[in-house]
Short mmCIF file of C-alpha atoms and ligand atoms in Angstrom, two decimals:
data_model
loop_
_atom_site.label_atom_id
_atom_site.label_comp_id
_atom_site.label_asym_id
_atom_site.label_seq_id
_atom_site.Cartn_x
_atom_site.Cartn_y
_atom_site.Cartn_z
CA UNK X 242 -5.03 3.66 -9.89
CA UNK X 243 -2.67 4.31 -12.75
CA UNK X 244 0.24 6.73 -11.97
CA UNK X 245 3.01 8.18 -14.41
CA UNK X 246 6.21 8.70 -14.05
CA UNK X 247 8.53 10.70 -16.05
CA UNK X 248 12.34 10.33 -15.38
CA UNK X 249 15.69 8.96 -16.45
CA UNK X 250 16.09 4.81 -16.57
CA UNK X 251 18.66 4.15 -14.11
CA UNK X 252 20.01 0.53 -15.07
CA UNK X 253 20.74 -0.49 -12.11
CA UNK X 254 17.04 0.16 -11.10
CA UNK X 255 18.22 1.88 -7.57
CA UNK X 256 16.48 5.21 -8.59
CA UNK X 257 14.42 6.67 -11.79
CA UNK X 258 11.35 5.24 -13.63
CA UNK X 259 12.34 1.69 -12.32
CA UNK X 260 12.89 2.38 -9.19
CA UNK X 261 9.89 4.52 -9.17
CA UNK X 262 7.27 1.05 -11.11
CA UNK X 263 8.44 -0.71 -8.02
CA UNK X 264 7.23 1.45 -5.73
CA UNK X 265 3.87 1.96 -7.48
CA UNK X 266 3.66 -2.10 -7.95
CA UNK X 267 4.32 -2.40 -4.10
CA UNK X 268 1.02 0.08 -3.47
CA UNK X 269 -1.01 -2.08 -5.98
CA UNK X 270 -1.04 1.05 -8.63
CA UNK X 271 -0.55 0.70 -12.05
CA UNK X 272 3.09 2.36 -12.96
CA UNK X 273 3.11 3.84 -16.43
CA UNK X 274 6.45 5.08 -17.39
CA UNK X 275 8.01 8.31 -20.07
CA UNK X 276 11.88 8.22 -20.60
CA UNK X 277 13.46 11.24 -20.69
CA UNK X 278 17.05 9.81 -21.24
CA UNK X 279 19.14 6.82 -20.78
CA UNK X 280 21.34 6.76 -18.43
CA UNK X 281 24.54 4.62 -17.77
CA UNK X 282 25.33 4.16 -13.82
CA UNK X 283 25.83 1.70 -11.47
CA UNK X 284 26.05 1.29 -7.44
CA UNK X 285 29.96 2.87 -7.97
CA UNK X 286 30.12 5.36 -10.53
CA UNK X 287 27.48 7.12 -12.70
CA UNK X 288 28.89 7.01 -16.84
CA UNK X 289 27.17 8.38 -20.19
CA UNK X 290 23.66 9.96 -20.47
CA UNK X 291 21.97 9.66 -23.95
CA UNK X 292 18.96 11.75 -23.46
CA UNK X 293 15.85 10.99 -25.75
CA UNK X 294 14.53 13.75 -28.55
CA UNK X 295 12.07 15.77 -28.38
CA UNK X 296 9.64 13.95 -30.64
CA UNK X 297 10.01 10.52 -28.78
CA UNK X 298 9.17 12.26 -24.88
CA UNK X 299 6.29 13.79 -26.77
CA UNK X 300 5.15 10.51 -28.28
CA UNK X 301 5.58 8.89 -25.34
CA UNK X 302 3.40 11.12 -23.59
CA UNK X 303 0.79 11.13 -25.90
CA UNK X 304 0.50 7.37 -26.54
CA UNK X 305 -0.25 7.28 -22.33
CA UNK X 306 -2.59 10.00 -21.87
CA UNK X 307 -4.73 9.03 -25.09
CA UNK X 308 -4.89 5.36 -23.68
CA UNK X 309 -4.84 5.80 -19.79
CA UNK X 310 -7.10 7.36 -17.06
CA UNK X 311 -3.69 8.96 -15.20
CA UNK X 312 -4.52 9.69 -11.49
CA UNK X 313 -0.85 11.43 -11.11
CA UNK X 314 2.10 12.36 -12.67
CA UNK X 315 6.04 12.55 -10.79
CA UNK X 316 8.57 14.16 -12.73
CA UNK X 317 12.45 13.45 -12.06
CA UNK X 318 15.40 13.31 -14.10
CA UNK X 319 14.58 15.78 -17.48
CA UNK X 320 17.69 16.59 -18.39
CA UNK X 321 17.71 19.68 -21.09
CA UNK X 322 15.24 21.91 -22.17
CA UNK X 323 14.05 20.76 -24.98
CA UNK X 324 12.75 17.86 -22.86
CA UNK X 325 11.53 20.43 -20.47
CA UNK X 326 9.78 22.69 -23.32
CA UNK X 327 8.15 19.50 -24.21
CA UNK X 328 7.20 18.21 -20.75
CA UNK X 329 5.34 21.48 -19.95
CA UNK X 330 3.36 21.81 -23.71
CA UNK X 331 1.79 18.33 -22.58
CA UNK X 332 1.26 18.73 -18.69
CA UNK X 333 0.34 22.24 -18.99
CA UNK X 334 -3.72 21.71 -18.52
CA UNK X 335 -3.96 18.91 -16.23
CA UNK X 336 -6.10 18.88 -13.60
CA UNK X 337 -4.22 16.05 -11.82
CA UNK X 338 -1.56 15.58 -9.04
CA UNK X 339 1.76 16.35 -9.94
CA UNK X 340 5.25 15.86 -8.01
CA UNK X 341 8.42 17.63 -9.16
CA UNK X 342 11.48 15.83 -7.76
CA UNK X 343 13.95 18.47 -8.72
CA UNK X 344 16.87 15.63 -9.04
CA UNK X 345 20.38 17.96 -9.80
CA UNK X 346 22.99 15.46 -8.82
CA UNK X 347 23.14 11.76 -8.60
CA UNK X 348 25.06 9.75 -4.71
CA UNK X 349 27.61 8.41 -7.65
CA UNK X 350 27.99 12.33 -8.84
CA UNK X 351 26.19 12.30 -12.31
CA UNK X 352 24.86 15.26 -13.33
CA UNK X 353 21.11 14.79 -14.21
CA UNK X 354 20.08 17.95 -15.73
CA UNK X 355 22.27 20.38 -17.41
CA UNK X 356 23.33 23.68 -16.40
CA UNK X 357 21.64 25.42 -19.35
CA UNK X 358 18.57 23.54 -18.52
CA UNK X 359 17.73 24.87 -14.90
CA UNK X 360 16.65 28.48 -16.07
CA UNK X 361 13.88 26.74 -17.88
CA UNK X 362 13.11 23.98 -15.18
CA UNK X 363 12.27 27.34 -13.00
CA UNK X 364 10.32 29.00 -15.12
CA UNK X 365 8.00 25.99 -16.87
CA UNK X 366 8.09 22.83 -14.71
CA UNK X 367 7.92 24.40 -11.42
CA UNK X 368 5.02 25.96 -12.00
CA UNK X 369 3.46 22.64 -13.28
CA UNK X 370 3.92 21.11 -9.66
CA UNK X 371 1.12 20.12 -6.73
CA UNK X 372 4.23 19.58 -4.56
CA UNK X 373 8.08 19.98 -5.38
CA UNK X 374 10.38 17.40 -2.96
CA UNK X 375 14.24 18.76 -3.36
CA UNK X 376 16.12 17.63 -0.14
CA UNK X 377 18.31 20.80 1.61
CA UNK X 378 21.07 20.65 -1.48
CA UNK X 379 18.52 20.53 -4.09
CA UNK X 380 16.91 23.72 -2.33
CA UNK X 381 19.42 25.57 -1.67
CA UNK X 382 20.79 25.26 -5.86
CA UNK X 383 17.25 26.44 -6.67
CA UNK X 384 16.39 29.13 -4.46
CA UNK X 385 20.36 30.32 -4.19
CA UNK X 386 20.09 30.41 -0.49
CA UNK X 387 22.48 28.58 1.89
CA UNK X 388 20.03 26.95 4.11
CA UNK X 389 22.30 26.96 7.77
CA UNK X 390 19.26 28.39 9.86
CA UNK X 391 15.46 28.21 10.45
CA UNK X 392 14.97 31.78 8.78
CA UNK X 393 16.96 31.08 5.68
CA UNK X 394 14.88 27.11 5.11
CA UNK X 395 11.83 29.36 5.10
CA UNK X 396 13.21 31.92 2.48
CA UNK X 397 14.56 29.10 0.39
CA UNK X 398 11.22 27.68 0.35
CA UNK X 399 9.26 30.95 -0.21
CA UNK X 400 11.62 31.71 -2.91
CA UNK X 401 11.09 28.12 -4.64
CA UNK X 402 7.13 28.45 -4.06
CA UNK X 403 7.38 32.21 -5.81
CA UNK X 404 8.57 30.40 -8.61
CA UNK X 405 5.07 28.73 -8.88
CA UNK X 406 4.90 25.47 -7.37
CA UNK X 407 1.77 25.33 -5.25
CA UNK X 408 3.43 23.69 -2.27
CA UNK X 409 7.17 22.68 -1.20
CA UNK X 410 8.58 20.04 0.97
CA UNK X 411 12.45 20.79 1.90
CA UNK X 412 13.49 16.96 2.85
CA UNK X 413 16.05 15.02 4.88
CA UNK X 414 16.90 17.83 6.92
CA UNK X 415 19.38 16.25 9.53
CA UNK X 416 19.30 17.60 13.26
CA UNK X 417 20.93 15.11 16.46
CA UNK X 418 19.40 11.66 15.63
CA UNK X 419 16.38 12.77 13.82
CA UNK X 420 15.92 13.48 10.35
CA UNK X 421 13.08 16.80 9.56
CA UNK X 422 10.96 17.48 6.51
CA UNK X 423 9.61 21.29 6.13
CA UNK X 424 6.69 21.50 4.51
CA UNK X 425 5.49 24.92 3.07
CA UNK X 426 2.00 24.81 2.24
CA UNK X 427 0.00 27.96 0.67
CA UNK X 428 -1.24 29.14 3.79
CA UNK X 429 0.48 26.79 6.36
CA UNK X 430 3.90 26.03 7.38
CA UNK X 431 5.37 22.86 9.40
CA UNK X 432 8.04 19.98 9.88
CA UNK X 433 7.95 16.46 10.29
CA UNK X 434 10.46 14.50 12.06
CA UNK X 435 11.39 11.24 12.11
CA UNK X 436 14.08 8.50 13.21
CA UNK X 437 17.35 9.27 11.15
CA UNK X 438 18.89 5.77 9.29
CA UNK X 439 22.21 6.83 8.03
CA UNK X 440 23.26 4.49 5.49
CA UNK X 441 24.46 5.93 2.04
CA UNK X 442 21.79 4.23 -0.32
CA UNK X 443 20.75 4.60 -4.30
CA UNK X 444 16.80 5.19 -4.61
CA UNK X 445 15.25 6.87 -0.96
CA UNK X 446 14.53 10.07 -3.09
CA UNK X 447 12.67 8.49 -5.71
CA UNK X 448 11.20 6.60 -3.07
CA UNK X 449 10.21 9.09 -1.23
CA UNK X 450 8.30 11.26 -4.37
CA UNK X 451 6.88 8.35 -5.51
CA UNK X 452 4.67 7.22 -2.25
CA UNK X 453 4.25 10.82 -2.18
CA UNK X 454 2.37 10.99 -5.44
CA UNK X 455 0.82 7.72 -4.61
CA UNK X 456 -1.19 8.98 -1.01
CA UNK X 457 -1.58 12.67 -2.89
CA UNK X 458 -3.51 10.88 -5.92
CA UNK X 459 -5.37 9.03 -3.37
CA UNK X 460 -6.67 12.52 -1.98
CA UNK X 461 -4.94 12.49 1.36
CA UNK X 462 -3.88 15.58 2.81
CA UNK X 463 -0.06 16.54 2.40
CA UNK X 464 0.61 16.23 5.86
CA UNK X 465 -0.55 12.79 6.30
CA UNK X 466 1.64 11.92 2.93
CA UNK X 467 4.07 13.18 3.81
CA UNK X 468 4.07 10.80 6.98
CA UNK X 469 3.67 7.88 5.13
CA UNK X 470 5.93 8.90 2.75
CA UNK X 471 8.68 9.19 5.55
CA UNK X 472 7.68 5.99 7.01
CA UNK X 473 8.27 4.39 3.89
CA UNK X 474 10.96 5.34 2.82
CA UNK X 475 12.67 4.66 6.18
CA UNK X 476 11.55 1.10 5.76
CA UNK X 477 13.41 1.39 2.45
CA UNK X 478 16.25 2.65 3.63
CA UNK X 479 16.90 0.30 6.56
CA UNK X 480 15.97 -2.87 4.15
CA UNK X 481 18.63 -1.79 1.87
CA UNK X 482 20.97 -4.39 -0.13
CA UNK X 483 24.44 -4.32 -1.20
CA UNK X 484 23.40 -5.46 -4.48
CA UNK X 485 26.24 -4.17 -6.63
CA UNK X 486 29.87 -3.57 -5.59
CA UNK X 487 29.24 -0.12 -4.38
CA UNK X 488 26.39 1.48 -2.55
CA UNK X 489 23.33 0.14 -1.02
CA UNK X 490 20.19 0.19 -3.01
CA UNK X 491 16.95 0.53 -1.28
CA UNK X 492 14.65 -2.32 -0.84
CA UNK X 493 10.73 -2.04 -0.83
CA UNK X 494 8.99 -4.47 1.04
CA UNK X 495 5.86 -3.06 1.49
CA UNK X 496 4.03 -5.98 -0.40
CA UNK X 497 1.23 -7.03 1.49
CA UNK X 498 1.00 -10.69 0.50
CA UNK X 499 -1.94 -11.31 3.06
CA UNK X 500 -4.24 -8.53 1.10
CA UNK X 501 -3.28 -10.02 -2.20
CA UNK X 502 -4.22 -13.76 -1.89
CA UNK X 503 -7.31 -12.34 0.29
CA UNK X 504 -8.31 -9.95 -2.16
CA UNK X 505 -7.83 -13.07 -4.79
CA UNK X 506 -9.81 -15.63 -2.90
CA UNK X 507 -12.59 -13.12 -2.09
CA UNK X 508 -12.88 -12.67 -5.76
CA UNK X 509 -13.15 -16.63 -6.48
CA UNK X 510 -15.87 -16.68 -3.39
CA UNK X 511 -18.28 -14.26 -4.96
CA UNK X 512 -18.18 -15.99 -8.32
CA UNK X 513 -18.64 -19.21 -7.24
CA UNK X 514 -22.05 -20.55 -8.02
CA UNK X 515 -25.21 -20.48 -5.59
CA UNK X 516 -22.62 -18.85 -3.23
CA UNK X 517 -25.49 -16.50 -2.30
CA UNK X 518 -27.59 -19.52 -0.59
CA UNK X 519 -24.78 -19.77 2.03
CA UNK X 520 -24.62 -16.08 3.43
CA UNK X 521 -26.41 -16.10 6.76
CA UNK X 522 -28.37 -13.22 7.94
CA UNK X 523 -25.57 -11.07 9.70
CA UNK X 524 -23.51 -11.74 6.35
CA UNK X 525 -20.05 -12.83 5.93
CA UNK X 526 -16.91 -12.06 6.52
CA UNK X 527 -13.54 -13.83 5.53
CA UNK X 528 -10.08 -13.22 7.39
CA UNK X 529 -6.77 -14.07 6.73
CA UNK X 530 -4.11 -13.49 9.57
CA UNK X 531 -0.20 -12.89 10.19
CA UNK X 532 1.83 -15.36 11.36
CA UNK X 533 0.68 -15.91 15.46
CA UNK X 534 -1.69 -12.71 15.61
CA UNK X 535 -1.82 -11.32 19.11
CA UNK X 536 -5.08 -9.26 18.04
CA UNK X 537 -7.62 -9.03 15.47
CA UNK X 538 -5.64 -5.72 14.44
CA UNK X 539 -3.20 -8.37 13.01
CA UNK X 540 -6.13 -9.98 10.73
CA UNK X 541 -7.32 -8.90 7.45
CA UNK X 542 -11.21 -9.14 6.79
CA UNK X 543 -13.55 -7.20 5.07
CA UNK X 544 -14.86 -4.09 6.92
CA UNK X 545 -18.27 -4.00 5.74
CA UNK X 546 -19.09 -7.48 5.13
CA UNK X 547 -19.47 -9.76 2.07
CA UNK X 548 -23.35 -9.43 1.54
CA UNK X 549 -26.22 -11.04 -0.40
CA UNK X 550 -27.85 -9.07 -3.13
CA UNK X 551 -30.71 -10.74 -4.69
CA UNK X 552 -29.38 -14.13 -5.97
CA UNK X 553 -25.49 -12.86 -6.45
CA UNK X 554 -22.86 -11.85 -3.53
CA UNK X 555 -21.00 -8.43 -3.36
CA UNK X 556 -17.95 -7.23 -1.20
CA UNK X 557 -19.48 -4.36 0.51
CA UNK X 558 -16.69 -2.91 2.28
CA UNK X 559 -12.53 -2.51 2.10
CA UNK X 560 -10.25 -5.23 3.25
CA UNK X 561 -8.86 -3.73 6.96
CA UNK X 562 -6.99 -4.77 9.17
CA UNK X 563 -8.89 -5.47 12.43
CA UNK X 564 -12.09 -5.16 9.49
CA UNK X 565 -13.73 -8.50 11.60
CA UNK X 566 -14.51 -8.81 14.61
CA UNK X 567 -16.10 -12.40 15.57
CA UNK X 568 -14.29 -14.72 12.98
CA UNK X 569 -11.21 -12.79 13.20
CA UNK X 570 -11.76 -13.89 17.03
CA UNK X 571 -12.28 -17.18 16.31
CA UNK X 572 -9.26 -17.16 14.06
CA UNK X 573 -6.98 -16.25 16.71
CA UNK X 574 -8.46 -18.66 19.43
CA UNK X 575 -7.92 -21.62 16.74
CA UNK X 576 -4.26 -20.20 15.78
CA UNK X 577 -3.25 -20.43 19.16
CA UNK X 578 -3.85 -24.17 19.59
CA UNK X 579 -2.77 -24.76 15.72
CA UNK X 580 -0.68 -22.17 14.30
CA UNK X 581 -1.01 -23.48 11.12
CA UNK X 582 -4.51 -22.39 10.86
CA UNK X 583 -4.62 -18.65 9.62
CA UNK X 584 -7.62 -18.22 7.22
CA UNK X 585 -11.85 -18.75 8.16
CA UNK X 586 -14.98 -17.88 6.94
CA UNK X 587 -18.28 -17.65 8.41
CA UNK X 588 -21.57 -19.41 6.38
CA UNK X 589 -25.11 -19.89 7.00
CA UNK X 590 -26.11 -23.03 8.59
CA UNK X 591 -28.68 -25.63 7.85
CA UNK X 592 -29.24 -29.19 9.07
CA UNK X 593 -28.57 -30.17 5.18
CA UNK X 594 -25.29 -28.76 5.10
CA UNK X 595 -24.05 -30.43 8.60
CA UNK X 596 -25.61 -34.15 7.64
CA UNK X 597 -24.35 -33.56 4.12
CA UNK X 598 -20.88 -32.55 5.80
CA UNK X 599 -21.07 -35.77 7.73
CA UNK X 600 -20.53 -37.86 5.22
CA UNK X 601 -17.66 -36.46 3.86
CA UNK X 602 -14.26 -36.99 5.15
CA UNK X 603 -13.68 -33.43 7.24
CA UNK X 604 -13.04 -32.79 10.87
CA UNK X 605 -16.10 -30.98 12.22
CA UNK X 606 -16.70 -30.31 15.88
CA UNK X 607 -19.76 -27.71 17.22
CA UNK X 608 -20.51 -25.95 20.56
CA UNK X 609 -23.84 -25.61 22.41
CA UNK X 610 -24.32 -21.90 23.16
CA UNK X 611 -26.42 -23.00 26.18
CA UNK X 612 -23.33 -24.71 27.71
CA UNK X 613 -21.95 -21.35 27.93
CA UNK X 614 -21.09 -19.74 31.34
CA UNK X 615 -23.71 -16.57 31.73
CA UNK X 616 -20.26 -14.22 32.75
CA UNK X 617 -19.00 -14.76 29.27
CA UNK X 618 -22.52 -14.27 27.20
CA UNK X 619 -22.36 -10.89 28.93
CA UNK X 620 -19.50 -9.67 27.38
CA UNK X 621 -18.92 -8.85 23.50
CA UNK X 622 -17.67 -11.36 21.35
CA UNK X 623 -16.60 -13.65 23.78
CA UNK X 624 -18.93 -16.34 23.33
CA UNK X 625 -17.17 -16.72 20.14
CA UNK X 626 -13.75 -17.41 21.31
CA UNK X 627 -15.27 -19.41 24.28
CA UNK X 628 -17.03 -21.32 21.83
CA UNK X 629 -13.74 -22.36 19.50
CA UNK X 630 -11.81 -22.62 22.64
CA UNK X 631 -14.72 -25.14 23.69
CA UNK X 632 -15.29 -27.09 20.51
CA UNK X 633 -11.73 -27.94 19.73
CA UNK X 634 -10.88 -28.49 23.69
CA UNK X 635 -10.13 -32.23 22.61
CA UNK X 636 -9.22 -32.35 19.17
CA UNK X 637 -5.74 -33.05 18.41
CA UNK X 638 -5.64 -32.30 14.98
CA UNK X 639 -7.28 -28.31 13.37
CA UNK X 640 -11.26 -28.87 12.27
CA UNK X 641 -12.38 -28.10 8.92
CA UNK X 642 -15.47 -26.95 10.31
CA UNK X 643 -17.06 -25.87 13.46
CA UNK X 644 -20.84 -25.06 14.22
CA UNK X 645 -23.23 -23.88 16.70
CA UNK X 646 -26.87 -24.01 16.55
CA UNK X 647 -27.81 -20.49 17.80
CA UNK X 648 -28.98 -19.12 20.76
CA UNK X 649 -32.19 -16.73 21.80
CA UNK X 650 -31.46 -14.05 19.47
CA UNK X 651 -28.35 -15.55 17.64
CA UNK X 652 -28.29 -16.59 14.62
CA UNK X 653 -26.74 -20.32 13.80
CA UNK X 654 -23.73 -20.21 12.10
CA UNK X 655 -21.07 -21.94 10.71
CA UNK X 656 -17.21 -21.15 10.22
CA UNK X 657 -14.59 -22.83 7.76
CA UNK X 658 -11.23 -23.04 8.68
CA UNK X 659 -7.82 -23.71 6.66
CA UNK X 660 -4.24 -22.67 6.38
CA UNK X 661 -4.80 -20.20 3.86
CA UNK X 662 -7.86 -18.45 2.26
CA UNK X 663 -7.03 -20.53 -1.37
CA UNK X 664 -7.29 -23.56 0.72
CA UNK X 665 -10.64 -22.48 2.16
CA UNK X 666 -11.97 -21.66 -1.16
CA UNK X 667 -10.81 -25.45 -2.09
CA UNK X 668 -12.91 -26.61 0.88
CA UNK X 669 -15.99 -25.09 0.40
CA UNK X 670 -15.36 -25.69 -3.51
CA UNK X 671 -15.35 -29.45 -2.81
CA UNK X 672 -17.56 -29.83 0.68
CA UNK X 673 -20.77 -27.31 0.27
CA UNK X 674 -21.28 -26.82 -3.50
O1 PXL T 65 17.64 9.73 -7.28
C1 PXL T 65 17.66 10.61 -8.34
C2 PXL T 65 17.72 9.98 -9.67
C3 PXL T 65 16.65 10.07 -10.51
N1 PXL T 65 16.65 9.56 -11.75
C4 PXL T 65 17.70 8.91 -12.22
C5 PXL T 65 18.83 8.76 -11.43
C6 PXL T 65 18.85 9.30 -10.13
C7 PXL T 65 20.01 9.13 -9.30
O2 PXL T 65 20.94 8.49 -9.64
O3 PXL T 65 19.87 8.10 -11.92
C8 PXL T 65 17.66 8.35 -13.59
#
């Protein structure tokens, strides 16, 4: 997914089109960026604004679009009209999502757009927007309404959606120890609460438009965005560093370094060679778990499977948590006796593989499924984790492999373990190929 943003560069990357890449790199989109102006600001005071001409923002623009499939667009910082005037000619026709962040003022006090300016913000970029996010001071400068009860948040936002933006989201509304979004939809009104985190920070807003844009482009419905949104940028918020001298900046963490060496070790699987001969009938699936996982909620895996088509190996499914079920409980019965173990994988099993095995130097234990208690192989999937439990009962140091032979109706299988999916790639690199 490939998502633009078009905004001021904010050096100390706290807010604006840096602040904004971050965000996108954390979701695993692709951030592509248009500056509108430089700006000079720190975490204390906000200093000169240089913004860029006309002809740049439009080259900018169209050296992105003519190159790039753009799934959605944010707007922030703009500036003055001629960067507006511009803004609009390009966006005008496109079918995509678009977010206005209607940014006035910076925390430091820097004026981002000028006075001059907002008459045309109204009447050409408003219009332009899916969703427009200004929080209750943003609002109340665009609509002209002082926003000090429920009747007068819904006129500022009628007002603002009159204007032409399809829906609007009045944000950080504080009340006792929560803090409310209202959320004007075309036919549909509501509010979202959640915890309040008061901590003067550089970067929630853009934080919050950004994961907006990211969920909206990703076809979810506003509501649910907005959630997420709100979630994240709490997480932001409370992770927030006294980087500089003055205020905090806002700290995403949502990098999900489980998925990514999963998703990258998954790739290596398919593509190595013959792979296909070692996918066993009920296919295979490959986990990788958090630190001590007290469910299989807490493991990654592959919801529908890795399969075998024809003589090559496809991922037929997303990576989910709680997407396994048996190897993800095997995982967590092994973890539990060696925490160190967080990554399997299950493979088809032949007498070749296990004699060929044998002579290599790899821990490999097995379980008999006829050795297991009838009260167990009545309930659902815990012959699996009686099985582990079983086979490693007197091991004192993790297997690389363990096996069973199959029952009446089960297939054989076999299941690689290792610290991390890499080093289970190594292993069956170097054992079974
Ligand atoms: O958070 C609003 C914002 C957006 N864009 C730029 C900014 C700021 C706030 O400082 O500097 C460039």
């Amino acid at each position: 997914m490939n998502l633009l943003s078009i905004g001021g560069s904010d050096p100390s990357s706290g807010a604006g089109i840096q602040s904004d890449v971050k965000t996108f790199d954390s979701l695993n989109a692709y951030g592509l960026t248009v500056i509108t102006a430089i700006t000079g600001q720190n975490t204390s005071s906000f200093g000169m604004i240089q913004p860029a001409s006309q002809k740049i923002v439009k080259n900018q623009i169209d050296s992105i679009i003519s190159d790039f499939k753009i799934d959605g667009i944010k707007i922030g910082m703009v500036y003055n009209s001629e960067i507006i005037k511009t803004i609009y000619k390009e966006l005008k026709n496109k079918k995509i999502p678009i977010v206005v962040d209607p940014v006035i003022k910076s925390t430091t006090g820097g004026l981002l757009i000028e006075r001059n300016a907002i008459k045309d913000f109204k009447k050409f970029l408003i219009p332009l927007s899916t969703v427009i996010t200004p929080n209750k001071f943003e609002a109340e400068f665009l609509s002209e309404i002082k926003i000090d009860s429920k009747k007068s948040l819904q006129r500022a936002a009628k007002k603002i959606q009159g204007m032409g933006a399809k829906n609007v989201i009045i944000t950080g509304l504080e009340t006792n120890d929560q803090i409310t979004d209202y959320i004007l939809e075309q036919k549909n009104q509501y509010t979202i609460s959640g915890k309040k985190i008061l901590k003067t920070n550089h970067g929630s807003g853009c934080n919050y438009s950004a994961t907006l844009l990211f969920s909206l482009a990703n076809g979810i419905h506003l509501k649910e965005a907005v959630k997420f949104s709100k979630q994240f940028t709490f997480n932001s918020i409370k992770n927030a560093k006294k980087i500089g001298h003055g205020i905090l900046i806002t700290q995403i963490k949502n990098k999900d370094d489980i998925r990514e060496e999963l998703t990258h070790a998954i790739n290596e699987f398919v593509q190595i060679k013959n792979i296909y001969k070692f996918i066993p009938e009920c296919q295979t699936n490959f986990v990788f778990s958090k630190k001590s996982p007290r469910s299989i909620k807490e493991i990654l895996g592959v919801s529908g499977r890795i399969v075998k088509t024809g003589n090559s190996v496809t991922v037929a499914g997303d990576l989910e948590y709680g997407g396994s079920k048996h190897v993800a409980t095997a995982l967590i019965v092994m973890n539990k006796k060696f925490p160190e173990i967080c990554s399997a994988i299950n493979l088809r099993y032949s007498e070749d593989i296990i004699l060929k095995l044998r002579k290599k130097r790899v821990i490999i234990s097995s379980y008999d499924r006829n050795d297991e208690p009838k009260t167990i192989k009545n309930k659902d999937r815990s012959s699996v984790g009686w099985g582990i439990k079983h086979a490693i009962r007197n091991l004192k140091n993790p297997p690389d492999i363990i096996y069973h032979k199959g029952d009446f109706g089960k297939e054989p299988m076999i299941i690689v373990f290792a610290k991390t999916p890499t080093s289970v790639i190594e292993k069956i690199s170097n054992l079974f190929i």
